[in-house]
PDB file of C-alpha atoms in Angstrom:
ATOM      1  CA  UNK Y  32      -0.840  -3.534   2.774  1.00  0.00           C
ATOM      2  CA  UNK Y  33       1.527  -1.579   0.222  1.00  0.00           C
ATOM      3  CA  UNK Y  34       1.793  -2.660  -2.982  1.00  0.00           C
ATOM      4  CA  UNK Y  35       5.211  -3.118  -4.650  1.00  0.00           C
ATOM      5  CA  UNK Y  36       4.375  -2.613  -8.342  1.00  0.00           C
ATOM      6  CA  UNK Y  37       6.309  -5.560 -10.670  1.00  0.00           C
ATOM      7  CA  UNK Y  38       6.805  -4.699 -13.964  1.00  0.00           C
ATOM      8  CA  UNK Y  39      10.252  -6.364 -14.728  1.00  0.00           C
ATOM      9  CA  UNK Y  40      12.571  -3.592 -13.421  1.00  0.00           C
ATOM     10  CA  UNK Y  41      13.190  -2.968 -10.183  1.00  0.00           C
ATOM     11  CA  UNK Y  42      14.685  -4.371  -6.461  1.00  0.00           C
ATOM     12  CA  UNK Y  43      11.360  -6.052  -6.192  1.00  0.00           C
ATOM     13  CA  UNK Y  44      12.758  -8.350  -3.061  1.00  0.00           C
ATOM     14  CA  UNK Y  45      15.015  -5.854  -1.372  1.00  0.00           C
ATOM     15  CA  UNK Y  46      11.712  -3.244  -1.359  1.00  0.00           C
ATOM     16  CA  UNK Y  47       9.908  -6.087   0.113  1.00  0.00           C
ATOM     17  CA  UNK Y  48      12.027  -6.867   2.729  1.00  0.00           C
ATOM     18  CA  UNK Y  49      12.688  -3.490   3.548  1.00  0.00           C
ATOM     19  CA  UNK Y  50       9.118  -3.048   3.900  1.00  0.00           C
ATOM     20  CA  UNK Y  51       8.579  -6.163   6.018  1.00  0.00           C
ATOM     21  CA  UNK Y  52      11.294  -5.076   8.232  1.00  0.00           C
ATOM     22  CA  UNK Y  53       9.309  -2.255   9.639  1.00  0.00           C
ATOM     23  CA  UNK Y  54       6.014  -3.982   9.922  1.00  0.00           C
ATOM     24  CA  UNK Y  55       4.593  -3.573   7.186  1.00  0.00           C
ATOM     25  CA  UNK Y  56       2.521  -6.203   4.970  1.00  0.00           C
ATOM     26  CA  UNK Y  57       3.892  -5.807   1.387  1.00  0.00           C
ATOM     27  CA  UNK Y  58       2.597  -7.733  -1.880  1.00  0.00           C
ATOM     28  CA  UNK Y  59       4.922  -7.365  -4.812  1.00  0.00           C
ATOM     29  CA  UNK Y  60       2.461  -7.922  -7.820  1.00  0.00           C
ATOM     30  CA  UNK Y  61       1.147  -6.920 -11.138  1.00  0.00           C
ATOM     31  CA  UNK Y  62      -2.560  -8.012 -10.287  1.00  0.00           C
ATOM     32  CA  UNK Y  63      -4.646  -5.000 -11.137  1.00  0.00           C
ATOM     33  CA  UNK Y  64      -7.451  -6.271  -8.426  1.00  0.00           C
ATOM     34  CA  UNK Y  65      -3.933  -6.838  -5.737  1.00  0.00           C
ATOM     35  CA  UNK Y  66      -2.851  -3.355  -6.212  1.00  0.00           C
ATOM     36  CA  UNK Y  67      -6.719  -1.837  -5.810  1.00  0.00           C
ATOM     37  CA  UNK Y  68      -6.818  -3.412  -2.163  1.00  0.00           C
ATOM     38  CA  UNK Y  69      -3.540  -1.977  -1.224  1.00  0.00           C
ATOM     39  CA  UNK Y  70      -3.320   0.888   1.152  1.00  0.00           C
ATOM     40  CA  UNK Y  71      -0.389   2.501  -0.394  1.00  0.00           C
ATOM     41  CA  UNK Y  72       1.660   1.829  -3.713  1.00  0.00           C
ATOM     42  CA  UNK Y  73       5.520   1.597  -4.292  1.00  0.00           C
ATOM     43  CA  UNK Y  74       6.589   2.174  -8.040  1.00  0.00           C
ATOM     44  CA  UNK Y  75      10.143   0.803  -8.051  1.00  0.00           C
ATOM     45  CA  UNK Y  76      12.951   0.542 -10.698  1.00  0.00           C
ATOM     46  CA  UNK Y  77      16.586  -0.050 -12.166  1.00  0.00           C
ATOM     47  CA  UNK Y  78      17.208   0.597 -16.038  1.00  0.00           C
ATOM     48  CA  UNK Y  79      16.289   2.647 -18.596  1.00  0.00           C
ATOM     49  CA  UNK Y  80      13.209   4.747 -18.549  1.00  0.00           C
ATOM     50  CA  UNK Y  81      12.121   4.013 -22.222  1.00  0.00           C
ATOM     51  CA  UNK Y  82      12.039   0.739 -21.659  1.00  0.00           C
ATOM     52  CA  UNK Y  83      10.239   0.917 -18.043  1.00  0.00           C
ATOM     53  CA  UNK Y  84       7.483   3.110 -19.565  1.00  0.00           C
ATOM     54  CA  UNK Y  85       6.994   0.126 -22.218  1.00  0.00           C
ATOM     55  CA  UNK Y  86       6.471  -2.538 -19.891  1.00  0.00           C
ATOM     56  CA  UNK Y  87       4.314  -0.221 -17.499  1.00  0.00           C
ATOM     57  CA  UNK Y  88       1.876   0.814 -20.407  1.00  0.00           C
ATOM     58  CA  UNK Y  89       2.098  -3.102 -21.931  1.00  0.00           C
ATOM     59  CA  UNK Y  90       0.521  -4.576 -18.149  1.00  0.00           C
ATOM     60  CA  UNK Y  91      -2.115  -1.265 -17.576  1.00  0.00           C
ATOM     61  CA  UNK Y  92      -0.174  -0.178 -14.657  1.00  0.00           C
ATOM     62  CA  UNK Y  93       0.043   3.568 -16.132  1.00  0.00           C
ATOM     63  CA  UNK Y  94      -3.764   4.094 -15.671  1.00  0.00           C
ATOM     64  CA  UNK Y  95      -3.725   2.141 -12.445  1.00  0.00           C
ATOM     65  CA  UNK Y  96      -1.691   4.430 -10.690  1.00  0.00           C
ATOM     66  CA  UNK Y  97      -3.381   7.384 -12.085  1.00  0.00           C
ATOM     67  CA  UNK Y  98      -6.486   5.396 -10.149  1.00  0.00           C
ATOM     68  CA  UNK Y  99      -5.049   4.742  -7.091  1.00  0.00           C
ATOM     69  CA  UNK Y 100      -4.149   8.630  -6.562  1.00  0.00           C
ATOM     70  CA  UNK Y 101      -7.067   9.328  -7.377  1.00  0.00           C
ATOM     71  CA  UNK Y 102      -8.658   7.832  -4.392  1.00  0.00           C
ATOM     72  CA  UNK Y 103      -5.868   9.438  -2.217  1.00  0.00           C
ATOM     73  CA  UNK Y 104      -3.675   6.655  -1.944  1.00  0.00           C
ATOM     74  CA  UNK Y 105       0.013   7.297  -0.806  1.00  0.00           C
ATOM     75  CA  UNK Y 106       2.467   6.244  -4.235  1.00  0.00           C
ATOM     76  CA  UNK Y 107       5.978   6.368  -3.450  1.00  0.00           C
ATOM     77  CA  UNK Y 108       8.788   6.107  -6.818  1.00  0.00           C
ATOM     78  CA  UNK Y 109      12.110   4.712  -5.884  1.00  0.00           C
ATOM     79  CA  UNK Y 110      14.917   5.277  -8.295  1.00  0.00           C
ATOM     80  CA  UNK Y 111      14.107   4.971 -11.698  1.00  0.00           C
ATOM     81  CA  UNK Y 112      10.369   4.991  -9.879  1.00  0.00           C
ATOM     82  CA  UNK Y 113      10.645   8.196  -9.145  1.00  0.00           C
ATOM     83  CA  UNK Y 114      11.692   9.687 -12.480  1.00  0.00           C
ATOM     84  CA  UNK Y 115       8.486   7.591 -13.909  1.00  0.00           C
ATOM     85  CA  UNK Y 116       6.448  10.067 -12.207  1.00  0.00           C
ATOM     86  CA  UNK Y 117       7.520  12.993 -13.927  1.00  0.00           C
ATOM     87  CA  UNK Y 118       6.721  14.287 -17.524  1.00  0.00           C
ATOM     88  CA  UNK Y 119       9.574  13.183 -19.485  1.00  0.00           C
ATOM     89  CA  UNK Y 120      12.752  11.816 -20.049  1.00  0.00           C
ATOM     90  CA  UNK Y 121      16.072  12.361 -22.741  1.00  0.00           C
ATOM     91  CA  UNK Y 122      17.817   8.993 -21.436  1.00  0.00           C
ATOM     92  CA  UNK Y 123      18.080   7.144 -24.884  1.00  0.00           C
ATOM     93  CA  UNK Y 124      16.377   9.271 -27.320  1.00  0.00           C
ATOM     94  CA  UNK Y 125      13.586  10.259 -25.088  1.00  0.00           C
ATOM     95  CA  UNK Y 126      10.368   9.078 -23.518  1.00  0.00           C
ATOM     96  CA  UNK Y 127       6.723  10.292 -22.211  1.00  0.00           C
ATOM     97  CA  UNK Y 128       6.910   9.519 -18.470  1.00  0.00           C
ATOM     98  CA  UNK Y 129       3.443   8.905 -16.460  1.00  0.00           C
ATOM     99  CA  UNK Y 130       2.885  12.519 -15.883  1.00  0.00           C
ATOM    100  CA  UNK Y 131       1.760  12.702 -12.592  1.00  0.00           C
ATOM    101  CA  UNK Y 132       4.439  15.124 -11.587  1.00  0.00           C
ATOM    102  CA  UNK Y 133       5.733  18.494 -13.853  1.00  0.00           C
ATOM    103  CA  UNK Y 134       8.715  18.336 -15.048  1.00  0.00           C
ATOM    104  CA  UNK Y 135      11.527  16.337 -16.787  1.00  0.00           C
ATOM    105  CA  UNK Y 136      14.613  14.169 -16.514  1.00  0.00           C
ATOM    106  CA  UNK Y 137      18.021  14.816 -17.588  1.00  0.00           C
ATOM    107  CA  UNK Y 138      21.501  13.398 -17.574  1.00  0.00           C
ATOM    108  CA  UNK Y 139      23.146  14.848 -14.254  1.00  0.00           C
ATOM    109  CA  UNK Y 140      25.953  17.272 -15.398  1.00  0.00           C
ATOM    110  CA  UNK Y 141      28.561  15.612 -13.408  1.00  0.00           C
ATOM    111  CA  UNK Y 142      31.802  18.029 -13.917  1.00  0.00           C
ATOM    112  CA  UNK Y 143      33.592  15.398 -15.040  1.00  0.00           C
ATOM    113  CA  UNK Y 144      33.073  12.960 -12.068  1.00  0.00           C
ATOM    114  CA  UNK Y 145      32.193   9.550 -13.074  1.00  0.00           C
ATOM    115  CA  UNK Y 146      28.545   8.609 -14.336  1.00  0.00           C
ATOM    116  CA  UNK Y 147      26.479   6.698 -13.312  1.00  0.00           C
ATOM    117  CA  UNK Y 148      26.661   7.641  -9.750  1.00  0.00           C
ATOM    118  CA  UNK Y 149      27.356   5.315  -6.975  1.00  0.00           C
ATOM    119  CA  UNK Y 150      27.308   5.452  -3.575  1.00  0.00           C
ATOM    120  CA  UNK Y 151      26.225   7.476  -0.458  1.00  0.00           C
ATOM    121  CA  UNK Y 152      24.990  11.690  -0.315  1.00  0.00           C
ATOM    122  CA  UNK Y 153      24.176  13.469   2.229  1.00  0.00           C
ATOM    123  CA  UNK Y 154      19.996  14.514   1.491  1.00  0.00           C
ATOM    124  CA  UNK Y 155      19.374  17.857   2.461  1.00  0.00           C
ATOM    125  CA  UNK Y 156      15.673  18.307   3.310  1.00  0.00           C
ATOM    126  CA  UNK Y 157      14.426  21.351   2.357  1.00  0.00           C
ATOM    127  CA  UNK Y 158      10.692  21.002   3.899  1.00  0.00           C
ATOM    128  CA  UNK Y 159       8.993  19.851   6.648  1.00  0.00           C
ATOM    129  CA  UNK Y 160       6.947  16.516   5.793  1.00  0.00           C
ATOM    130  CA  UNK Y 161       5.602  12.892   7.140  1.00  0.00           C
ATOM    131  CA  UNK Y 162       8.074  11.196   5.129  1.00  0.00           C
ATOM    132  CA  UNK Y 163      11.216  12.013   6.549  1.00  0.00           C
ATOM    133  CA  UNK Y 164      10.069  12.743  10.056  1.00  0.00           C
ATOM    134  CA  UNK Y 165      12.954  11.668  12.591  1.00  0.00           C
ATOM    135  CA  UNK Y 166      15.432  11.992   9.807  1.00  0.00           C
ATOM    136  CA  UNK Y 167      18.763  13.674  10.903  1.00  0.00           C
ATOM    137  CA  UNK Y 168      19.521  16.780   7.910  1.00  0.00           C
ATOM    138  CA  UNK Y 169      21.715  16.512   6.090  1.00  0.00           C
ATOM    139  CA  UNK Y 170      21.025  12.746   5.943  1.00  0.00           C
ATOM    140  CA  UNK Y 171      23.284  10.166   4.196  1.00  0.00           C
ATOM    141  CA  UNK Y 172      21.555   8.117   1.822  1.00  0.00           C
ATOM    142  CA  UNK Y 173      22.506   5.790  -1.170  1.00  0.00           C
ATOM    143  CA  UNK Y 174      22.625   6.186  -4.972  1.00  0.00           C
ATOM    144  CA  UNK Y 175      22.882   4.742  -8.034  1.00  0.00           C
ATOM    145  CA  UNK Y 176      22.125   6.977 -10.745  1.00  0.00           C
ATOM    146  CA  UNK Y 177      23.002   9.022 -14.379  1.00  0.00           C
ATOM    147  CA  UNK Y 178      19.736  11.102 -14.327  1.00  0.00           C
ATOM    148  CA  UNK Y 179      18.241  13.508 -12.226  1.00  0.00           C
ATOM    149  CA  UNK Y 180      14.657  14.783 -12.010  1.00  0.00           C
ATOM    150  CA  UNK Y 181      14.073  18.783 -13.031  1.00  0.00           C
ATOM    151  CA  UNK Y 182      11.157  19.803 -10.647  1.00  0.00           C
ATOM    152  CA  UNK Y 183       9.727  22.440  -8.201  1.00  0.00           C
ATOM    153  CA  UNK Y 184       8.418  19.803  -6.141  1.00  0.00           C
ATOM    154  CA  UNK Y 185      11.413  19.458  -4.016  1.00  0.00           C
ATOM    155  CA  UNK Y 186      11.625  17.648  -0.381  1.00  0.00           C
ATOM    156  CA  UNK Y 187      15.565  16.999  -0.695  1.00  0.00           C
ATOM    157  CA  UNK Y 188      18.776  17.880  -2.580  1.00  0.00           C
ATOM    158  CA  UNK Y 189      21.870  16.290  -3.247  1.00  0.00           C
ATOM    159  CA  UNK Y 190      24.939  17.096  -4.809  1.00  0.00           C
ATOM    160  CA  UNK Y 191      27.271  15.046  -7.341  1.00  0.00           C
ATOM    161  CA  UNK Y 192      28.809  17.835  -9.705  1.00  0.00           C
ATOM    162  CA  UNK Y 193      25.719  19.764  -9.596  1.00  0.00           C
ATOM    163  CA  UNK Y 194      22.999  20.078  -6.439  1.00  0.00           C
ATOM    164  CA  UNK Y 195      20.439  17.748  -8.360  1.00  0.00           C
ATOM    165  CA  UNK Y 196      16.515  16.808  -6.590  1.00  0.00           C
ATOM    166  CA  UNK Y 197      16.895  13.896  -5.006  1.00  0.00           C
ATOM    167  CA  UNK Y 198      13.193  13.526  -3.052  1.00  0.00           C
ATOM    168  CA  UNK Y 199      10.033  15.556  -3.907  1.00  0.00           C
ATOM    169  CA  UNK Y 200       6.378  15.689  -2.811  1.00  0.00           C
ATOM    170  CA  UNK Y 201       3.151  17.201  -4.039  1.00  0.00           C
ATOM    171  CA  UNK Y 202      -0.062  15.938  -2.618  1.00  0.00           C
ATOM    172  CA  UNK Y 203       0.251  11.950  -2.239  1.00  0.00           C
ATOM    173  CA  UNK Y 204       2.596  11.551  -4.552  1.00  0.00           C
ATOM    174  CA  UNK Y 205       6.291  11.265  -3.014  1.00  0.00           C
ATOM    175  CA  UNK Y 206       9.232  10.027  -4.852  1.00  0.00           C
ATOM    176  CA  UNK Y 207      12.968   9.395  -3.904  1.00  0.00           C
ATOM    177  CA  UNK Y 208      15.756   8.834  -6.307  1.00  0.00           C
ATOM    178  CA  UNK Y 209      18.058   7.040  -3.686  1.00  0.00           C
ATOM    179  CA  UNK Y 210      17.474   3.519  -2.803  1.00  0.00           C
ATOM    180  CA  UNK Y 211      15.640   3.437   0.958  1.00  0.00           C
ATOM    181  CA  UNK Y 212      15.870  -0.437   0.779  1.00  0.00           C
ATOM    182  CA  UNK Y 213      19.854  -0.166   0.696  1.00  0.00           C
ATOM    183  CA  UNK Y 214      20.434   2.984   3.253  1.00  0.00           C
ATOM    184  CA  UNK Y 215      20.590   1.331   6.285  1.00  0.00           C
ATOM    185  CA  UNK Y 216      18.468   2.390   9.487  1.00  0.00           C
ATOM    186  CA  UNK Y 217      17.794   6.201   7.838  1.00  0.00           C
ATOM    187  CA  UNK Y 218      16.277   4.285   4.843  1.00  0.00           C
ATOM    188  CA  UNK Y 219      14.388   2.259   6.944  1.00  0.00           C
ATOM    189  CA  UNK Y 220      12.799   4.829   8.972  1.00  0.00           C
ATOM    190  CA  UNK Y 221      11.486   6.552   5.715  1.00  0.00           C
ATOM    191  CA  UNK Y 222      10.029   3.541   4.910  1.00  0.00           C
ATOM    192  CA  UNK Y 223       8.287   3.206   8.079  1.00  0.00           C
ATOM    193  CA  UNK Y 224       7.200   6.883   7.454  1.00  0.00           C
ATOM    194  CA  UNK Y 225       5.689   5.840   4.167  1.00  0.00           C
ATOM    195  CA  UNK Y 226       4.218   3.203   5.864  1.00  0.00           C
ATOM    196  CA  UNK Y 227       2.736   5.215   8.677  1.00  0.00           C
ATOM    197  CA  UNK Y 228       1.439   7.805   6.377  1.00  0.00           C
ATOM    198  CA  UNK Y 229      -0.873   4.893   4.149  1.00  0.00           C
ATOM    199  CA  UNK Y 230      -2.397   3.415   7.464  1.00  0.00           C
ATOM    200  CA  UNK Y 231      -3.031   7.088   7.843  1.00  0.00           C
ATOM    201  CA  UNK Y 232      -4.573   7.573   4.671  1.00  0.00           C
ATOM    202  CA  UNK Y 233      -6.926   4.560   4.984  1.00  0.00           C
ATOM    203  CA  UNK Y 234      -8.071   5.375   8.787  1.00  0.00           C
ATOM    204  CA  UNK Y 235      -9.435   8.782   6.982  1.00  0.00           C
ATOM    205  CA  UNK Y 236     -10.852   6.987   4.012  1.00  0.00           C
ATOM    206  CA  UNK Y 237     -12.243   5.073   6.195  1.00  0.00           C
TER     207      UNK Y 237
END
């Protein structure tokens, strides 16, 4: 079972569609006990980060996550989920982020081109990994987006003015800044991936 984390912001019934599609039980909930039997944990989200990381800390789902990984379960960000993982944020003034990644997030430098950004990149994949196994690269995949993560933790690249990180990876901790749940068959298989790699994760826990 994956957990699709509800805090408010987010594609909460596209995720868990997209999830179902490929077999996979998902619950979306803010339940703390919910998300502890889960197998794997989706951190969604559309908006603004400042306002994410209020309602996150407001329902305890900061130090939840921080939990979960701690027991080694797979936590996939999507979108504004994935630049929740990282450090910090300048989108409206500035915010603290959850940390569990290093580095920040920053307005894409767009030369020019229209912000925020919407519609499909290709992903470039610049390591080998579970997630994006059976992926074609480059891989076309769909954004919506003004910020960009700032990381070393890189599993793909786009670019939209400037090459920005658009999927990274460190440990169990994987985050994409397209939307999976809108990107068609490729999206889908990643999501199977993700799925793939919790059941993995529990059969070794286990």
């Amino acid at each position: 079972m994956i957990a699709v984390l509800d805090y408010g912001m987010g594609n909460l019934r596209s995720v868990e569609k997209a999830l179902e599609r490929v077999g996979a039980e998902a619950a979306v909930t803010n339940d703390h006990a919910r998300v502890r039997e889960a197998d794997g944990v989706i951190l969604p989200g559309v908006g603004a980060f400042p306002k994410a990381m209020e309602r996150i800390r407001e329902l305890g789902l900061d130090g939840l996550v921080r939990e979960r990984l701690a027991s080694g379960v797979p936590t996939l960000g999507i979108c504004l989920g994935l630049q929740l993982l990282f450090e910090s944020s300048t989108e409206l003034g500035g915010a603290e982020g959850l940390g569990l990644l290093e580095g920040r997030v920053d307005r894409l430098a767009a030369d020019g081109l229209k912000l925020p950004q919407i519609g499909w990149n290709a992903v470039t994949w610049t390591l080998g990994s579970p997630l994006v196994e059976g992926l074609p690269n480059p891989c076309a995949m769909y954004h919506v987006h003004t910020y960009a993560v700032r990381s070393e933790d890189v599993l793909g690249t786009a670019t939209y003015g400037e090459e920005f990180t658009t999927a990274v990876e460190r440990g169990s901790v994987y985050g994409v800044q397209f939307h999976p749940e809108k990107s068609g068959p490729h999206g889908l298989r990643l999501l199977s991936n993700f799925t793939r790699i919790c059941a993995g994760a529990y059969v070794r826990a286990a």
